[in-house]
Amino acid sequence: MLAKCRQISMLCAVSAASLVVNACGGCTILNQRTEITTSAASLGPARFQAPFSTAEQGFKVTSLPATSTLASEAAQLGSRSHKIDHTVQALLRQHNIPGAAVAVLQNGRVSYVKAFGYADLEHGRALQAEQRFMLGNASHQFVAAAVLLLVQDGKITLDEKIGRYLGEVPNSWRNITVRQLLTNTGGFGPQQPDRFAYYQRDHLTGKNNDEKLAVLESFPLASKPGRHFIESQLGYDALGFIVAKVSGKTYIDFVQQRIFQPLGMHSARLVQAGANDAQAVTGYLAKDGLDYAVRYHANTLAHASLAATNIEMNVLDMAKWDLALNSNQVLNAESRAQMWQAQVANEETQHAYGFGWSVQHKAGTTQLSQTGLLQSSTADYRRYPEAQLSVIIFTNKADNGDSTSLAPAITRIVQPKLAV
């Protein structure tokens, strides 16, 4: 079906907002006011598609609003912040990315936070740094952290068989250890289309954790445990069930109480299907030269109630998490060292993998990274410990290599000699 849609050109007058970073990494935004004026321009025809059980309108990004700024004093001054502004705006236009939220942290403090472009093209809503993005596989770091917290509590042993914590398990699971699940060597395969029903919220609604686990246990392993690295949501979902069994809480309640609430990460939560609030960001999937809005609904939201890819938050709260990783505030030094140690080789990328983190060593530089690629958004989080630098990028476009070009470009501006 063909229809007319509008191309929206936005002009945003944004007052600077103060970003206060306290000693424990909390961020408080003060006195932000945004005035938006719009001028509508006519658009040519765009196709309506229904790839996710609902008709979504196609859009093409031809102009971006002025940036919405949430920055510390360090970001408001100097040429580097201007170079980052220019680079991000240019890459958004080049790759037709509707919006991006960017945070840069240096030497244990937030030095730059900005939101660029649109949260929603159809309605011309400028993106704000407070708005939530789905993390996808970047949620794995919180699963790993939850397990390590229980190790610190003396309730989990990494090299113990998972049946000790889950109870009766299938024969094929009996030799799988907690460490193998953390390193994606437990034998679970990638998610397959014929198993997608497992991740449908309507399929899981009303089921308790034991019933959900029984569905997961029905899937055959893809390889013998300990033999191959296969990045798998299924293995990390199993870890989420272990956290729930051992802690006596739901996975999300445990993570909220032990990580998000103590750090003041108030935007962090389970993905809310069809959420209709001011913080909602519309995701876009490129198809036929246009960007199609992907609005997830309760009956089509993948991974909605499980551990592996179910977290959403804003870039400010991810920055708080990054700051906490510099100290013993959540994880002690031993846990952090294990999490970032190169445990196994990723045969596909030739990088190593720790617990929920990709580990790469290049020309004397260590890069610790988390990337979540979904059908509507991309989360790209990179840490360079020797340089005391972290770069966090959230975009509302499914990635085909475009969205993940932002973090290396920003890193080269901040640390030109760093190997990325």
mmCIF file of C-alpha atoms in Angstrom, residues 42-411:
data_model
loop_
_atom_site.group_PDB
_atom_site.id
_atom_site.type_symbol
_atom_site.label_atom_id
_atom_site.label_comp_id
_atom_site.label_asym_id
_atom_site.label_seq_id
_atom_site.Cartn_x
_atom_site.Cartn_y
_atom_site.Cartn_z
ATOM 1 C CA SER A 42 6.112 17.860 1.665
ATOM 2 C CA LEU A 43 7.358 14.339 1.060
ATOM 3 C CA GLY A 44 7.184 12.000 -1.826
ATOM 4 C CA PRO A 45 5.418 8.652 -1.530
ATOM 5 C CA ALA A 46 6.629 6.108 0.977
ATOM 6 C CA ARG A 47 5.553 2.525 1.365
ATOM 7 C CA PHE A 48 3.730 1.151 4.357
ATOM 8 C CA GLN A 49 5.024 -2.213 5.511
ATOM 9 C CA ALA A 50 3.867 -4.682 8.141
ATOM 10 C CA PRO A 51 6.974 -6.699 9.068
ATOM 11 C CA PHE A 52 6.153 -6.738 12.798
ATOM 12 C CA SER A 53 2.402 -7.447 12.738
ATOM 13 C CA THR A 54 1.507 -3.778 12.489
ATOM 14 C CA ALA A 55 1.714 -1.356 9.566
ATOM 15 C CA GLU A 56 4.604 1.062 10.008
ATOM 16 C CA GLN A 57 5.375 4.111 7.939
ATOM 17 C CA GLY A 58 8.647 4.591 6.084
ATOM 18 C CA PHE A 59 10.751 7.702 6.581
ATOM 19 C CA LYS A 60 13.925 9.113 5.125
ATOM 20 C CA VAL A 61 16.202 11.290 7.248
ATOM 21 C CA THR A 62 17.136 14.410 5.291
ATOM 22 C CA SER A 63 17.677 16.904 8.106
ATOM 23 C CA LEU A 64 18.416 16.756 11.804
ATOM 24 C CA PRO A 65 17.336 19.038 14.618
ATOM 25 C CA ALA A 66 19.882 21.062 16.453
ATOM 26 C CA THR A 67 21.381 18.962 19.227
ATOM 27 C CA SER A 68 19.809 18.717 22.638
ATOM 28 C CA THR A 69 22.678 19.355 25.016
ATOM 29 C CA LEU A 70 23.303 17.848 28.437
ATOM 30 C CA ALA A 71 26.981 18.503 29.093
ATOM 31 C CA SER A 72 29.517 19.000 31.841
ATOM 32 C CA GLU A 73 31.776 22.050 31.852
ATOM 33 C CA ALA A 74 34.496 20.027 30.151
ATOM 34 C CA ALA A 75 32.220 19.305 27.197
ATOM 35 C CA GLN A 76 30.986 22.883 26.804
ATOM 36 C CA LEU A 77 34.501 24.207 26.241
ATOM 37 C CA GLY A 78 37.301 23.279 23.852
ATOM 38 C CA SER A 79 37.642 21.984 20.360
ATOM 39 C CA ARG A 80 37.118 18.305 21.133
ATOM 40 C CA SER A 81 33.449 18.679 22.005
ATOM 41 C CA HIS A 82 32.878 20.681 18.805
ATOM 42 C CA LYS A 83 34.660 17.985 16.804
ATOM 43 C CA ILE A 84 32.479 15.315 18.398
ATOM 44 C CA ASP A 85 29.357 17.376 17.618
ATOM 45 C CA HIS A 86 30.367 17.764 13.986
ATOM 46 C CA THR A 87 31.423 14.126 13.577
ATOM 47 C CA VAL A 88 28.241 12.669 15.074
ATOM 48 C CA GLN A 89 25.978 14.969 13.054
ATOM 49 C CA ALA A 90 27.858 14.098 9.858
ATOM 50 C CA LEU A 91 27.675 10.349 10.513
ATOM 51 C CA LEU A 92 23.965 10.491 11.323
ATOM 52 C CA ARG A 93 23.308 12.165 7.981
ATOM 53 C CA GLN A 94 25.695 9.897 6.089
ATOM 54 C CA HIS A 95 24.166 6.700 7.464
ATOM 55 C CA ASN A 96 20.571 7.916 7.715
ATOM 56 C CA ILE A 97 20.408 7.356 11.486
ATOM 57 C CA PRO A 98 17.440 9.200 13.065
ATOM 58 C CA GLY A 99 18.911 9.797 16.516
ATOM 59 C CA ALA A 100 21.809 9.071 18.840
ATOM 60 C CA ALA A 101 22.608 9.580 22.514
ATOM 61 C CA VAL A 102 26.328 9.879 23.255
ATOM 62 C CA ALA A 103 28.335 9.828 26.480
ATOM 63 C CA VAL A 104 32.105 10.096 26.915
ATOM 64 C CA LEU A 105 33.798 9.447 30.252
ATOM 65 C CA GLN A 106 37.430 10.282 30.999
ATOM 66 C CA ASN A 107 39.523 9.848 34.113
ATOM 67 C CA GLY A 108 36.582 8.789 36.241
ATOM 68 C CA ARG A 109 34.155 11.537 35.323
ATOM 69 C CA VAL A 110 31.579 12.348 32.668
ATOM 70 C CA SER A 111 33.133 14.751 30.175
ATOM 71 C CA TYR A 112 30.492 14.805 27.436
ATOM 72 C CA VAL A 113 26.816 13.872 27.099
ATOM 73 C CA LYS A 114 24.581 14.848 24.182
ATOM 74 C CA ALA A 115 21.513 13.718 22.319
ATOM 75 C CA PHE A 116 21.319 14.217 18.560
ATOM 76 C CA GLY A 117 18.506 13.960 16.040
ATOM 77 C CA TYR A 118 15.034 12.520 16.514
ATOM 78 C CA ALA A 119 13.322 10.227 18.990
ATOM 79 C CA ASP A 120 10.421 9.950 16.542
ATOM 80 C CA LEU A 121 10.525 11.077 12.907
ATOM 81 C CA GLU A 122 6.790 10.939 12.312
ATOM 82 C CA HIS A 123 6.023 13.417 15.082
ATOM 83 C CA GLY A 124 9.267 15.372 14.834
ATOM 84 C CA ARG A 125 10.234 14.751 18.467
ATOM 85 C CA ALA A 126 13.836 15.691 19.199
ATOM 86 C CA LEU A 127 15.795 13.059 21.104
ATOM 87 C CA GLN A 128 16.703 13.817 24.722
ATOM 88 C CA ALA A 129 19.500 12.170 26.696
ATOM 89 C CA GLU A 130 16.991 11.050 29.342
ATOM 90 C CA GLN A 131 15.149 8.769 26.906
ATOM 91 C CA ARG A 132 15.491 5.004 27.181
ATOM 92 C CA PHE A 133 16.971 2.634 24.616
ATOM 93 C CA MET A 134 16.803 -1.151 24.563
ATOM 94 C CA LEU A 135 20.235 -2.683 25.192
ATOM 95 C CA GLY A 136 19.876 -6.016 23.416
ATOM 96 C CA ASN A 137 22.923 -8.205 24.078
ATOM 97 C CA ALA A 138 24.545 -5.336 25.963
ATOM 98 C CA SER A 139 22.248 -6.530 28.783
ATOM 99 C CA HIS A 140 24.594 -9.508 29.220
ATOM 100 C CA GLN A 141 26.939 -7.434 31.384
ATOM 101 C CA PHE A 142 24.227 -7.086 34.029
ATOM 102 C CA VAL A 143 23.520 -10.829 34.000
ATOM 103 C CA ALA A 144 27.245 -11.453 34.520
ATOM 104 C CA ALA A 145 27.391 -8.837 37.278
ATOM 105 C CA ALA A 146 24.408 -10.436 39.047
ATOM 106 C CA VAL A 147 26.107 -13.839 38.987
ATOM 107 C CA LEU A 148 29.367 -12.350 40.299
ATOM 108 C CA LEU A 149 27.509 -10.616 43.121
ATOM 109 C CA LEU A 150 26.194 -14.015 44.196
ATOM 110 C CA VAL A 151 29.738 -15.383 43.933
ATOM 111 C CA GLN A 152 30.825 -12.563 46.251
ATOM 112 C CA ASP A 153 27.987 -13.555 48.595
ATOM 113 C CA GLY A 154 29.322 -17.115 48.681
ATOM 114 C CA LYS A 155 26.163 -18.511 47.070
ATOM 115 C CA ILE A 156 27.518 -19.480 43.623
ATOM 116 C CA THR A 157 30.739 -21.221 42.577
ATOM 117 C CA LEU A 158 31.788 -20.530 38.995
ATOM 118 C CA ASP A 159 33.008 -24.048 38.186
ATOM 119 C CA GLU A 160 30.024 -25.793 39.771
ATOM 120 C CA LYS A 161 27.558 -27.648 37.551
ATOM 121 C CA ILE A 162 24.407 -25.614 36.933
ATOM 122 C CA GLY A 163 22.167 -28.447 38.123
ATOM 123 C CA ARG A 164 23.247 -27.629 41.669
ATOM 124 C CA TYR A 165 21.397 -24.330 41.381
ATOM 125 C CA LEU A 166 18.575 -25.192 38.970
ATOM 126 C CA GLY A 167 17.687 -28.604 40.377
ATOM 127 C CA GLU A 168 16.848 -31.409 37.964
ATOM 128 C CA VAL A 169 18.108 -30.564 34.456
ATOM 129 C CA PRO A 170 18.147 -32.454 31.129
ATOM 130 C CA ASN A 171 20.941 -35.007 30.680
ATOM 131 C CA SER A 172 22.577 -32.779 28.079
ATOM 132 C CA TRP A 173 22.870 -29.978 30.656
ATOM 133 C CA ARG A 174 24.418 -31.996 33.470
ATOM 134 C CA ASN A 175 28.037 -31.127 32.687
ATOM 135 C CA ILE A 176 27.452 -27.426 31.969
ATOM 136 C CA THR A 177 29.128 -25.121 34.494
ATOM 137 C CA VAL A 178 28.258 -21.570 35.475
ATOM 138 C CA ARG A 179 31.565 -20.415 33.989
ATOM 139 C CA GLN A 180 30.690 -21.994 30.645
ATOM 140 C CA LEU A 181 27.383 -20.141 30.504
ATOM 141 C CA LEU A 182 29.149 -16.864 31.317
ATOM 142 C CA THR A 183 31.676 -17.434 28.522
ATOM 143 C CA ASN A 184 29.108 -18.635 25.943
ATOM 144 C CA THR A 185 30.672 -22.100 25.838
ATOM 145 C CA GLY A 186 27.783 -23.966 27.458
ATOM 146 C CA GLY A 187 26.700 -25.491 24.152
ATOM 147 C CA PHE A 188 23.621 -23.351 23.571
ATOM 148 C CA GLY A 189 23.121 -22.200 20.004
ATOM 149 C CA PRO A 190 21.982 -18.857 18.614
ATOM 150 C CA GLN A 191 18.293 -18.052 18.549
ATOM 151 C CA GLN A 192 16.581 -19.741 15.591
ATOM 152 C CA PRO A 193 13.377 -18.554 13.865
ATOM 153 C CA ASP A 194 11.541 -21.783 14.704
ATOM 154 C CA ARG A 195 12.214 -21.134 18.392
ATOM 155 C CA PHE A 196 11.071 -17.527 18.315
ATOM 156 C CA ALA A 197 7.779 -18.432 20.000
ATOM 157 C CA TYR A 198 9.747 -18.997 23.194
ATOM 158 C CA TYR A 199 10.453 -15.283 23.310
ATOM 159 C CA GLN A 200 6.926 -14.085 22.677
ATOM 160 C CA ARG A 201 5.519 -12.346 25.709
ATOM 161 C CA ASP A 202 2.047 -13.770 25.103
ATOM 162 C CA HIS A 203 3.613 -17.238 25.085
ATOM 163 C CA LEU A 204 5.266 -16.583 28.458
ATOM 164 C CA THR A 205 2.463 -14.624 30.125
ATOM 165 C CA GLY A 206 1.153 -16.417 33.191
ATOM 166 C CA LYS A 207 4.063 -18.864 33.336
ATOM 167 C CA ASN A 208 6.228 -18.953 36.431
ATOM 168 C CA ASN A 209 10.004 -19.284 36.274
ATOM 169 C CA ASP A 210 9.914 -23.093 36.483
ATOM 170 C CA GLU A 211 7.533 -23.264 33.518
ATOM 171 C CA LYS A 212 9.654 -20.827 31.498
ATOM 172 C CA LEU A 213 12.770 -22.817 32.347
ATOM 173 C CA ALA A 214 11.035 -25.999 31.168
ATOM 174 C CA VAL A 215 10.516 -24.395 27.747
ATOM 175 C CA LEU A 216 14.193 -23.412 27.609
ATOM 176 C CA GLU A 217 15.209 -26.946 28.589
ATOM 177 C CA SER A 218 13.299 -28.336 25.600
ATOM 178 C CA PHE A 219 15.804 -26.836 23.164
ATOM 179 C CA PRO A 220 18.642 -29.176 22.094
ATOM 180 C CA LEU A 221 22.213 -27.988 22.584
ATOM 181 C CA ALA A 222 24.142 -26.952 19.485
ATOM 182 C CA SER A 223 27.464 -28.397 20.666
ATOM 183 C CA LYS A 224 29.078 -30.284 23.514
ATOM 184 C CA PRO A 225 29.548 -28.018 26.562
ATOM 185 C CA GLY A 226 32.979 -26.428 26.746
ATOM 186 C CA ARG A 227 33.854 -27.106 23.116
ATOM 187 C CA HIS A 228 32.852 -23.973 21.152
ATOM 188 C CA PHE A 229 32.133 -20.294 21.714
ATOM 189 C CA ILE A 230 28.614 -19.511 20.468
ATOM 190 C CA GLU A 231 27.081 -16.208 21.530
ATOM 191 C CA SER A 232 23.682 -17.226 22.813
ATOM 192 C CA GLN A 233 20.765 -15.474 24.450
ATOM 193 C CA LEU A 234 19.589 -18.891 25.628
ATOM 194 C CA GLY A 235 22.653 -19.448 27.805
ATOM 195 C CA TYR A 236 22.307 -16.031 29.404
ATOM 196 C CA ASP A 237 18.611 -16.662 30.001
ATOM 197 C CA ALA A 238 19.659 -19.810 31.873
ATOM 198 C CA LEU A 239 21.960 -17.645 34.007
ATOM 199 C CA GLY A 240 19.020 -15.381 34.761
ATOM 200 C CA PHE A 241 17.098 -18.396 36.061
ATOM 201 C CA ILE A 242 20.091 -19.330 38.233
ATOM 202 C CA VAL A 243 20.163 -15.818 39.718
ATOM 203 C CA ALA A 244 16.450 -16.101 40.503
ATOM 204 C CA LYS A 245 16.732 -19.575 42.043
ATOM 205 C CA VAL A 246 19.732 -18.717 44.224
ATOM 206 C CA SER A 247 18.598 -15.257 45.328
ATOM 207 C CA GLY A 248 14.949 -16.117 45.880
ATOM 208 C CA LYS A 249 13.937 -13.049 43.853
ATOM 209 C CA THR A 250 13.074 -12.484 40.223
ATOM 210 C CA TYR A 251 16.106 -11.674 38.114
ATOM 211 C CA ILE A 252 15.028 -8.071 37.557
ATOM 212 C CA ASP A 253 14.240 -7.533 41.253
ATOM 213 C CA PHE A 254 17.721 -8.746 42.171
ATOM 214 C CA VAL A 255 19.402 -6.473 39.619
ATOM 215 C CA GLN A 256 17.265 -3.514 40.666
ATOM 216 C CA GLN A 257 18.063 -3.980 44.356
ATOM 217 C CA ARG A 258 21.775 -4.742 44.014
ATOM 218 C CA ILE A 259 22.792 -2.596 41.023
ATOM 219 C CA PHE A 260 20.300 -0.101 39.631
ATOM 220 C CA GLN A 261 18.838 1.373 42.819
ATOM 221 C CA PRO A 262 22.143 1.795 44.719
ATOM 222 C CA LEU A 263 23.630 3.612 41.710
ATOM 223 C CA GLY A 264 20.585 5.822 41.129
ATOM 224 C CA MET A 265 19.953 4.276 37.705
ATOM 225 C CA HIS A 266 16.286 5.251 37.782
ATOM 226 C CA SER A 267 15.605 4.777 34.064
ATOM 227 C CA ALA A 268 16.879 1.170 34.045
ATOM 228 C CA ARG A 269 14.130 -1.436 33.866
ATOM 229 C CA LEU A 270 12.743 -4.391 31.957
ATOM 230 C CA VAL A 271 11.753 -3.492 28.424
ATOM 231 C CA GLN A 272 8.175 -2.236 28.517
ATOM 232 C CA ALA A 273 6.259 -3.475 25.482
ATOM 233 C CA GLY A 274 4.243 -0.762 23.789
ATOM 234 C CA ALA A 275 5.205 1.793 26.439
ATOM 235 C CA ASN A 276 3.422 5.061 25.735
ATOM 236 C CA ASP A 277 5.354 7.613 27.755
ATOM 237 C CA ALA A 278 7.493 10.674 27.213
ATOM 238 C CA GLN A 279 10.650 8.568 27.373
ATOM 239 C CA ALA A 280 9.657 6.220 24.534
ATOM 240 C CA VAL A 281 11.992 6.187 21.544
ATOM 241 C CA THR A 282 10.760 4.889 18.197
ATOM 242 C CA GLY A 283 13.152 2.465 16.540
ATOM 243 C CA TYR A 284 13.800 2.285 12.801
ATOM 244 C CA LEU A 285 14.696 -0.540 10.483
ATOM 245 C CA ALA A 286 16.207 0.276 7.094
ATOM 246 C CA LYS A 287 14.427 -1.317 4.160
ATOM 247 C CA ASP A 288 14.195 -0.403 0.483
ATOM 248 C CA GLY A 289 16.112 2.832 1.063
ATOM 249 C CA LEU A 290 13.696 4.037 3.731
ATOM 250 C CA ASP A 291 13.641 3.797 7.509
ATOM 251 C CA TYR A 292 10.608 1.980 8.851
ATOM 252 C CA ALA A 293 9.319 2.640 12.345
ATOM 253 C CA VAL A 294 9.493 -0.458 14.490
ATOM 254 C CA ARG A 295 7.088 -0.184 17.383
ATOM 255 C CA TYR A 296 7.222 -3.290 19.508
ATOM 256 C CA HIS A 297 3.929 -4.565 20.843
ATOM 257 C CA ALA A 298 3.165 -6.856 23.758
ATOM 258 C CA ASN A 299 2.654 -9.911 21.574
ATOM 259 C CA THR A 300 5.730 -9.416 19.390
ATOM 260 C CA LEU A 301 8.396 -8.223 21.840
ATOM 261 C CA ALA A 302 11.336 -10.586 21.814
ATOM 262 C CA HIS A 303 13.127 -11.423 25.077
ATOM 263 C CA ALA A 304 10.720 -9.219 27.040
ATOM 264 C CA SER A 305 10.570 -11.108 30.293
ATOM 265 C CA LEU A 306 13.902 -12.913 30.342
ATOM 266 C CA ALA A 307 17.429 -12.025 31.346
ATOM 267 C CA ALA A 308 19.525 -12.013 28.201
ATOM 268 C CA THR A 309 18.425 -8.946 26.247
ATOM 269 C CA ASN A 310 15.650 -7.409 28.280
ATOM 270 C CA ILE A 311 17.058 -4.215 29.828
ATOM 271 C CA GLU A 312 16.392 -0.663 28.691
ATOM 272 C CA MET A 313 17.843 2.556 30.100
ATOM 273 C CA ASN A 314 19.125 5.974 29.092
ATOM 274 C CA VAL A 315 22.705 6.924 28.321
ATOM 275 C CA LEU A 316 23.013 8.870 31.586
ATOM 276 C CA ASP A 317 22.370 5.750 33.636
ATOM 277 C CA MET A 318 24.794 3.704 31.570
ATOM 278 C CA ALA A 319 27.357 6.384 32.410
ATOM 279 C CA LYS A 320 26.612 5.873 36.119
ATOM 280 C CA TRP A 321 27.237 2.150 35.676
ATOM 281 C CA ASP A 322 30.512 2.860 33.906
ATOM 282 C CA LEU A 323 31.683 5.071 36.773
ATOM 283 C CA ALA A 324 30.764 2.382 39.303
ATOM 284 C CA LEU A 325 32.979 -0.090 37.442
ATOM 285 C CA ASN A 326 36.005 2.005 38.435
ATOM 286 C CA SER A 327 35.538 1.098 42.106
ATOM 287 C CA ASN A 328 34.228 -1.575 44.468
ATOM 288 C CA GLN A 329 30.842 0.111 44.656
ATOM 289 C CA VAL A 330 29.062 -2.901 43.126
ATOM 290 C CA LEU A 331 31.656 -5.489 42.125
ATOM 291 C CA ASN A 332 34.908 -5.988 44.002
ATOM 292 C CA ALA A 333 38.288 -5.934 42.274
ATOM 293 C CA GLU A 334 38.452 -9.725 41.957
ATOM 294 C CA SER A 335 35.040 -9.908 40.283
ATOM 295 C CA ARG A 336 35.865 -7.117 37.858
ATOM 296 C CA ALA A 337 39.179 -8.749 36.955
ATOM 297 C CA GLN A 338 37.450 -12.058 36.212
ATOM 298 C CA MET A 339 34.699 -10.360 34.224
ATOM 299 C CA TRP A 340 37.228 -8.652 31.949
ATOM 300 C CA GLN A 341 39.762 -11.456 31.719
ATOM 301 C CA ALA A 342 40.058 -13.072 28.287
ATOM 302 C CA GLN A 343 38.433 -16.400 29.142
ATOM 303 C CA VAL A 344 37.804 -17.900 25.691
ATOM 304 C CA ALA A 345 38.374 -17.040 22.042
ATOM 305 C CA ASN A 346 35.493 -15.879 19.871
ATOM 306 C CA GLU A 347 36.213 -17.976 16.790
ATOM 307 C CA GLU A 348 34.135 -15.696 14.575
ATOM 308 C CA THR A 349 35.655 -12.298 15.440
ATOM 309 C CA GLN A 350 39.079 -13.484 16.635
ATOM 310 C CA HIS A 351 38.467 -11.470 19.801
ATOM 311 C CA ALA A 352 38.396 -12.939 23.277
ATOM 312 C CA TYR A 353 35.376 -13.075 25.567
ATOM 313 C CA GLY A 354 35.187 -12.612 29.316
ATOM 314 C CA PHE A 355 31.998 -12.754 31.363
ATOM 315 C CA GLY A 356 29.462 -10.853 29.259
ATOM 316 C CA TRP A 357 32.170 -8.680 27.672
ATOM 317 C CA SER A 358 34.170 -8.849 24.455
ATOM 318 C CA VAL A 359 37.897 -8.397 25.169
ATOM 319 C CA GLN A 360 40.296 -7.163 22.491
ATOM 320 C CA HIS A 361 43.997 -6.338 22.772
ATOM 321 C CA LYS A 362 45.469 -4.221 19.998
ATOM 322 C CA ALA A 363 48.819 -2.384 19.916
ATOM 323 C CA GLY A 364 49.035 -2.240 23.691
ATOM 324 C CA THR A 365 45.420 -1.103 24.059
ATOM 325 C CA THR A 366 42.699 -3.121 25.760
ATOM 326 C CA GLN A 367 39.152 -2.617 24.526
ATOM 327 C CA LEU A 368 36.294 -3.979 26.619
ATOM 328 C CA SER A 369 33.037 -3.767 24.721
ATOM 329 C CA GLN A 370 29.347 -4.569 24.746
ATOM 330 C CA THR A 371 27.214 -4.277 21.621
ATOM 331 C CA GLY A 372 23.484 -4.853 21.429
ATOM 332 C CA LEU A 373 21.983 -5.025 17.944
ATOM 333 C CA LEU A 374 18.199 -5.172 17.751
ATOM 334 C CA GLN A 375 15.627 -4.725 15.001
ATOM 335 C CA SER A 376 15.052 -1.163 16.138
ATOM 336 C CA SER A 377 18.140 0.108 17.921
ATOM 337 C CA THR A 378 21.841 -0.270 18.631
ATOM 338 C CA ALA A 379 23.708 -0.004 21.929
ATOM 339 C CA ASP A 380 27.500 0.300 21.632
ATOM 340 C CA TYR A 381 29.555 0.578 24.845
ATOM 341 C CA ARG A 382 33.366 0.556 24.829
ATOM 342 C CA ARG A 383 35.884 0.901 27.673
ATOM 343 C CA TYR A 384 39.615 1.535 27.281
ATOM 344 C CA PRO A 385 40.997 0.942 30.796
ATOM 345 C CA GLU A 386 44.605 2.015 30.168
ATOM 346 C CA ALA A 387 43.392 5.323 28.736
ATOM 347 C CA GLN A 388 40.675 5.691 31.423
ATOM 348 C CA LEU A 389 38.224 6.328 28.582
ATOM 349 C CA SER A 390 34.712 5.043 27.918
ATOM 350 C CA VAL A 391 32.402 5.792 24.986
ATOM 351 C CA ILE A 392 28.682 4.956 25.041
ATOM 352 C CA ILE A 393 26.464 5.260 21.946
ATOM 353 C CA PHE A 394 22.743 4.504 21.723
ATOM 354 C CA THR A 395 20.956 4.888 18.373
ATOM 355 C CA ASN A 396 17.359 4.226 17.334
ATOM 356 C CA LYS A 397 18.222 2.395 14.144
ATOM 357 C CA ALA A 398 18.909 -1.276 13.577
ATOM 358 C CA ASP A 399 22.619 -1.627 12.884
ATOM 359 C CA ASN A 400 24.133 -2.823 9.638
ATOM 360 C CA GLY A 401 27.595 -1.537 10.566
ATOM 361 C CA ASP A 402 26.589 2.131 10.403
ATOM 362 C CA SER A 403 25.691 2.807 14.032
ATOM 363 C CA THR A 404 28.815 1.085 15.316
ATOM 364 C CA SER A 405 30.976 3.481 13.283
ATOM 365 C CA LEU A 406 30.237 6.275 15.775
ATOM 366 C CA ALA A 407 32.214 4.993 18.781
ATOM 367 C CA PRO A 408 35.560 4.550 16.952
ATOM 368 C CA ALA A 409 35.198 7.988 15.352
ATOM 369 C CA ILE A 410 34.613 9.633 18.739
ATOM 370 C CA THR A 411 37.452 7.671 20.349
#
